[in-house]
Amino acid sequence: MTESDDIIAAVPSGLLHFKRVNDHVSKPWSEGRLLPNTATLNDSSVSGVAAQSDNSRLWVYCVSGGKLHSFYRSTKDGSSWVKDSHSPFPKYRISGTPAVTSSGGWDSQRWNLVVPCQSGGLLHTSTKGSSEKMLWEPIDHIAKDLGFISSVSVATIQRNSGSLYGYSFEKTDIVMVCVARGRLHTAEGKLAQSPSGYSSPLKWEAQAPTRILHPGEVTGNPMLIKKDSANQLDLLVPSAEGGIFHFIRTASTPDEWHMIACITFHQGLPAASCLAIHSNTSYGKRKFRAVIQSGGRLYYVMTTESAKPWSGSYLRPIVSPGPLSG
């Protein structure tokens, strides 16, 4: 799911795209349309999907058969999907659920793409400036000691690195959270050039991963969300026993993750296998929007940031998107 509520789902017939239609309360979802030539990229072969949009394009990345597959289309209505044949990881076998995020700040056109490697650890690369050209930096292989990683989420935060002649300079830190053997692990590091020169490749200088303490095993995929104009991060991840764990990491406590809620749903619902979530601030109130996959079905849930997050929220099934749905 993207910030504009574009949703990409792997279904038996391929990759399906639809989006939320906010001005139709009774029919809140657009007609679902399959991405062309994705019949083999279906719910039985795809291990994870990630999506990213900018002002001009919507990009989709999925992992299947040990490879990364990517597609894009213009954000203009009626645009056709195009398959991108240039993989940023041609020499690696990958698996699990990938993650993609913008660097943000002055470097918002640069994207960071992270995928689990089949041999263990994570692979990272970033675009060289403009996302229109899709040229990629050399690959960083991190967190090898964690072994097999099933899913990962990444977010970027901006830190002031000083000023010169009245201009402030920021550096980009990448924060990752991943799931390995049912436990959460995190690592952080700056995206920086090597000392060899200004034109040298960018490298993610990630620190060694550390554990995030949590009650019980986790499953599915984690989701990191950055709060607007602040370096606070929210982390949500499905619990293996059902429901969703919600943690926060504030700017004043960057080394601590605080669990602020355990979102529980009605009994009998299987543990979530996939989670997508975004937030936005409107009239001073921050709202969360999430899509959860459970038992082969999709559910939509919304809430507002408060002293009791997710209290009273409930899942709304997404059934047969489109104007002809019941």
mmCIF file of C-alpha atoms in Angstrom, residues 22-215:
data_model
loop_
_atom_site.group_PDB
_atom_site.id
_atom_site.type_symbol
_atom_site.label_atom_id
_atom_site.label_comp_id
_atom_site.label_asym_id
_atom_site.label_seq_id
_atom_site.Cartn_x
_atom_site.Cartn_y
_atom_site.Cartn_z
ATOM 1 C CA ASN A 22 -12.322 8.346 -0.704
ATOM 2 C CA ASP A 23 -15.317 10.169 -2.207
ATOM 3 C CA HIS A 24 -17.457 7.027 -2.456
ATOM 4 C CA VAL A 25 -18.340 5.882 1.057
ATOM 5 C CA SER A 26 -20.558 2.992 -0.035
ATOM 6 C CA LYS A 27 -18.103 1.762 -2.701
ATOM 7 C CA PRO A 28 -14.693 2.700 -1.252
ATOM 8 C CA TRP A 29 -12.487 0.649 -3.624
ATOM 9 C CA SER A 30 -11.764 1.035 -7.328
ATOM 10 C CA GLU A 31 -12.003 -1.800 -9.828
ATOM 11 C CA GLY A 32 -9.144 -4.273 -9.436
ATOM 12 C CA ARG A 33 -6.975 -4.695 -12.532
ATOM 13 C CA LEU A 34 -4.247 -7.239 -13.114
ATOM 14 C CA LEU A 35 -0.766 -6.126 -14.045
ATOM 15 C CA PRO A 36 -0.024 -7.567 -17.506
ATOM 16 C CA ASN A 37 2.083 -10.730 -17.856
ATOM 17 C CA THR A 38 2.075 -11.483 -14.118
ATOM 18 C CA ALA A 39 0.212 -14.818 -14.202
ATOM 19 C CA THR A 40 3.259 -16.600 -12.757
ATOM 20 C CA LEU A 41 3.631 -13.897 -10.092
ATOM 21 C CA ASN A 42 0.668 -15.026 -8.032
ATOM 22 C CA ASP A 43 -0.200 -15.762 -4.423
ATOM 23 C CA SER A 44 1.534 -19.162 -4.531
ATOM 24 C CA SER A 45 4.857 -17.913 -5.951
ATOM 25 C CA VAL A 46 5.298 -14.371 -4.592
ATOM 26 C CA SER A 47 6.857 -14.143 -1.119
ATOM 27 C CA GLY A 48 6.523 -10.377 -0.701
ATOM 28 C CA VAL A 49 5.549 -7.113 -2.380
ATOM 29 C CA ALA A 50 6.633 -3.482 -1.872
ATOM 30 C CA ALA A 51 5.413 -0.311 -3.581
ATOM 31 C CA GLN A 52 6.681 3.245 -3.820
ATOM 32 C CA SER A 53 5.274 6.311 -5.579
ATOM 33 C CA ASP A 54 6.566 9.779 -6.387
ATOM 34 C CA ASN A 55 5.086 12.711 -8.305
ATOM 35 C CA SER A 56 5.229 10.921 -11.635
ATOM 36 C CA ARG A 57 5.388 7.138 -11.202
ATOM 37 C CA LEU A 58 4.118 4.234 -9.126
ATOM 38 C CA TRP A 59 6.689 1.432 -8.737
ATOM 39 C CA VAL A 60 6.001 -2.148 -7.628
ATOM 40 C CA TYR A 61 8.657 -4.631 -6.466
ATOM 41 C CA CYS A 62 7.949 -8.295 -5.770
ATOM 42 C CA VAL A 63 10.077 -11.329 -4.931
ATOM 43 C CA SER A 64 9.434 -14.622 -6.703
ATOM 44 C CA GLY A 65 11.659 -17.512 -7.731
ATOM 45 C CA GLY A 66 14.688 -16.028 -6.014
ATOM 46 C CA LYS A 67 14.530 -12.866 -8.132
ATOM 47 C CA LEU A 68 13.252 -9.306 -7.810
ATOM 48 C CA HIS A 69 10.583 -8.303 -10.329
ATOM 49 C CA SER A 70 9.645 -4.652 -10.819
ATOM 50 C CA PHE A 71 6.935 -2.764 -12.688
ATOM 51 C CA TYR A 72 6.017 0.884 -13.035
ATOM 52 C CA ARG A 73 3.327 3.095 -14.467
ATOM 53 C CA SER A 74 2.648 6.801 -14.665
ATOM 54 C CA THR A 75 0.467 8.191 -11.889
ATOM 55 C CA LYS A 76 -1.826 9.633 -14.587
ATOM 56 C CA ASP A 77 -5.141 7.856 -14.965
ATOM 57 C CA GLY A 78 -5.272 5.284 -17.753
ATOM 58 C CA SER A 79 -1.528 4.728 -17.911
ATOM 59 C CA SER A 80 -0.211 1.273 -18.799
ATOM 60 C CA TRP A 81 2.114 -0.848 -16.698
ATOM 61 C CA VAL A 82 5.679 -1.398 -17.897
ATOM 62 C CA LYS A 83 8.018 -4.192 -16.745
ATOM 63 C CA ASP A 84 11.481 -3.036 -15.717
ATOM 64 C CA SER A 85 13.971 -5.610 -16.998
ATOM 65 C CA HIS A 86 17.012 -4.299 -15.097
ATOM 66 C CA SER A 87 17.316 -5.918 -11.665
ATOM 67 C CA PRO A 88 19.536 -4.173 -9.092
ATOM 68 C CA PHE A 89 20.488 -7.628 -7.662
ATOM 69 C CA PRO A 90 21.452 -9.689 -10.752
ATOM 70 C CA LYS A 91 24.063 -11.848 -8.974
ATOM 71 C CA TYR A 92 22.077 -12.700 -5.826
ATOM 72 C CA ARG A 93 19.261 -15.076 -4.936
ATOM 73 C CA ILE A 94 16.751 -13.206 -2.798
ATOM 74 C CA SER A 95 13.664 -14.158 -0.798
ATOM 75 C CA GLY A 96 11.047 -12.901 1.635
ATOM 76 C CA THR A 97 9.456 -9.485 1.694
ATOM 77 C CA PRO A 98 11.341 -6.475 0.291
ATOM 78 C CA ALA A 99 11.164 -2.853 1.470
ATOM 79 C CA VAL A 100 11.579 0.472 -0.322
ATOM 80 C CA THR A 101 11.604 4.046 0.973
ATOM 81 C CA SER A 102 12.555 7.547 -0.101
ATOM 82 C CA SER A 103 15.672 9.083 1.452
ATOM 83 C CA GLY A 104 13.591 12.156 2.303
ATOM 84 C CA GLY A 105 14.681 15.739 2.922
ATOM 85 C CA TRP A 106 16.915 17.270 0.262
ATOM 86 C CA ASP A 107 17.449 13.823 -1.264
ATOM 87 C CA SER A 108 13.805 12.806 -1.591
ATOM 88 C CA GLN A 109 14.254 11.593 -5.184
ATOM 89 C CA ARG A 110 16.674 8.906 -4.008
ATOM 90 C CA TRP A 111 15.128 5.561 -3.095
ATOM 91 C CA ASN A 112 16.537 2.882 -0.808
ATOM 92 C CA LEU A 113 15.680 -0.721 -1.635
ATOM 93 C CA VAL A 114 16.368 -3.540 0.841
ATOM 94 C CA VAL A 115 15.700 -7.263 0.281
ATOM 95 C CA PRO A 116 16.490 -10.451 2.273
ATOM 96 C CA CYS A 117 19.248 -12.569 0.758
ATOM 97 C CA GLN A 118 18.699 -16.347 0.498
ATOM 98 C CA SER A 119 22.180 -17.025 1.877
ATOM 99 C CA GLY A 120 21.500 -14.814 4.905
ATOM 100 C CA GLY A 121 21.450 -11.126 5.785
ATOM 101 C CA LEU A 122 20.097 -8.195 3.821
ATOM 102 C CA LEU A 123 21.003 -6.551 0.513
ATOM 103 C CA HIS A 124 20.735 -2.773 0.135
ATOM 104 C CA THR A 125 21.072 -0.421 -2.798
ATOM 105 C CA SER A 126 19.840 3.072 -3.599
ATOM 106 C CA THR A 127 19.038 4.955 -6.774
ATOM 107 C CA LYS A 128 21.586 7.404 -8.122
ATOM 108 C CA GLY A 129 19.722 10.672 -7.668
ATOM 109 C CA SER A 130 16.697 10.626 -9.949
ATOM 110 C CA SER A 131 14.249 7.743 -9.674
ATOM 111 C CA GLU A 132 13.282 8.334 -13.328
ATOM 112 C CA LYS A 133 16.531 6.749 -14.597
ATOM 113 C CA MET A 134 16.631 3.848 -12.127
ATOM 114 C CA LEU A 135 20.420 3.646 -11.970
ATOM 115 C CA TRP A 136 21.552 1.839 -8.827
ATOM 116 C CA GLU A 137 24.463 2.202 -6.431
ATOM 117 C CA PRO A 138 26.689 -0.812 -5.569
ATOM 118 C CA ILE A 139 25.132 -3.372 -3.222
ATOM 119 C CA ASP A 140 25.701 -3.428 0.545
ATOM 120 C CA HIS A 141 25.389 -6.858 2.231
ATOM 121 C CA ILE A 142 24.596 -6.368 5.922
ATOM 122 C CA ALA A 143 23.306 -8.321 8.946
ATOM 123 C CA LYS A 144 24.832 -11.581 7.705
ATOM 124 C CA ASP A 145 25.088 -12.920 11.269
ATOM 125 C CA LEU A 146 21.281 -13.037 11.552
ATOM 126 C CA GLY A 147 21.121 -15.788 8.959
ATOM 127 C CA PHE A 148 17.860 -16.189 7.054
ATOM 128 C CA ILE A 149 15.608 -13.110 7.275
ATOM 129 C CA SER A 150 11.981 -13.453 6.214
ATOM 130 C CA SER A 151 11.007 -9.781 5.930
ATOM 131 C CA VAL A 152 12.314 -6.261 6.457
ATOM 132 C CA SER A 153 11.126 -2.670 6.720
ATOM 133 C CA VAL A 154 13.189 0.508 6.340
ATOM 134 C CA ALA A 155 12.707 4.182 7.129
ATOM 135 C CA THR A 156 14.926 7.242 6.804
ATOM 136 C CA ILE A 157 15.473 10.082 9.233
ATOM 137 C CA GLN A 158 17.335 13.339 8.680
ATOM 138 C CA ARG A 159 19.976 14.565 11.097
ATOM 139 C CA ASN A 160 21.604 18.003 11.104
ATOM 140 C CA SER A 161 25.311 17.563 10.362
ATOM 141 C CA GLY A 162 26.334 21.217 10.709
ATOM 142 C CA SER A 163 26.239 24.420 8.667
ATOM 143 C CA LEU A 164 28.502 26.359 6.348
ATOM 144 C CA TYR A 165 28.080 29.946 5.086
ATOM 145 C CA GLY A 166 24.588 30.041 6.552
ATOM 146 C CA TYR A 167 23.412 26.797 4.918
ATOM 147 C CA SER A 168 22.401 23.791 6.997
ATOM 148 C CA PHE A 169 23.492 20.314 5.964
ATOM 149 C CA GLU A 170 21.620 17.127 6.713
ATOM 150 C CA LYS A 171 22.681 13.514 6.622
ATOM 151 C CA THR A 172 20.379 10.598 5.981
ATOM 152 C CA ASP A 173 20.199 7.751 8.476
ATOM 153 C CA ILE A 174 18.556 4.497 7.409
ATOM 154 C CA VAL A 175 16.773 2.494 10.103
ATOM 155 C CA MET A 176 15.808 -1.108 9.431
ATOM 156 C CA VAL A 177 13.748 -3.622 11.377
ATOM 157 C CA CYS A 178 13.636 -7.226 10.232
ATOM 158 C CA VAL A 179 12.164 -10.575 11.293
ATOM 159 C CA ALA A 180 14.550 -13.508 11.764
ATOM 160 C CA ARG A 181 13.390 -16.756 13.424
ATOM 161 C CA GLY A 182 10.308 -15.087 14.872
ATOM 162 C CA ARG A 183 12.229 -12.252 16.564
ATOM 163 C CA LEU A 184 12.643 -8.563 15.733
ATOM 164 C CA HIS A 185 16.075 -7.096 15.073
ATOM 165 C CA THR A 186 17.070 -3.532 14.222
ATOM 166 C CA ALA A 187 20.082 -1.710 12.828
ATOM 167 C CA GLU A 188 20.816 1.868 11.845
ATOM 168 C CA GLY A 189 23.508 3.712 9.946
ATOM 169 C CA LYS A 190 24.116 6.691 7.736
ATOM 170 C CA LEU A 191 23.998 6.725 3.943
ATOM 171 C CA ALA A 192 27.327 8.253 3.038
ATOM 172 C CA GLN A 193 30.046 8.439 0.430
ATOM 173 C CA SER A 194 33.400 6.833 1.023
ATOM 174 C CA PRO A 195 36.323 9.162 1.818
ATOM 175 C CA SER A 196 37.747 8.635 -1.677
ATOM 176 C CA GLY A 197 35.838 11.549 -3.153
ATOM 177 C CA TYR A 198 32.577 13.351 -3.930
ATOM 178 C CA SER A 199 31.794 11.095 -6.904
ATOM 179 C CA SER A 200 32.343 7.848 -4.977
ATOM 180 C CA PRO A 201 29.394 5.452 -4.498
ATOM 181 C CA LEU A 202 27.023 5.825 -1.584
ATOM 182 C CA LYS A 203 27.197 3.122 1.098
ATOM 183 C CA TRP A 204 24.865 2.255 3.957
ATOM 184 C CA GLU A 205 27.128 2.202 7.004
ATOM 185 C CA ALA A 206 24.828 0.010 9.065
ATOM 186 C CA GLN A 207 25.768 -0.929 12.618
ATOM 187 C CA ALA A 208 25.545 -4.464 13.957
ATOM 188 C CA PRO A 209 21.906 -5.536 14.498
ATOM 189 C CA THR A 210 20.405 -5.617 17.998
ATOM 190 C CA ARG A 211 17.292 -7.345 19.368
ATOM 191 C CA ILE A 212 14.009 -5.580 20.027
ATOM 192 C CA LEU A 213 12.343 -7.042 23.094
ATOM 193 C CA HIS A 214 8.760 -8.161 22.614
ATOM 194 C CA PRO A 215 6.335 -10.673 24.184
#
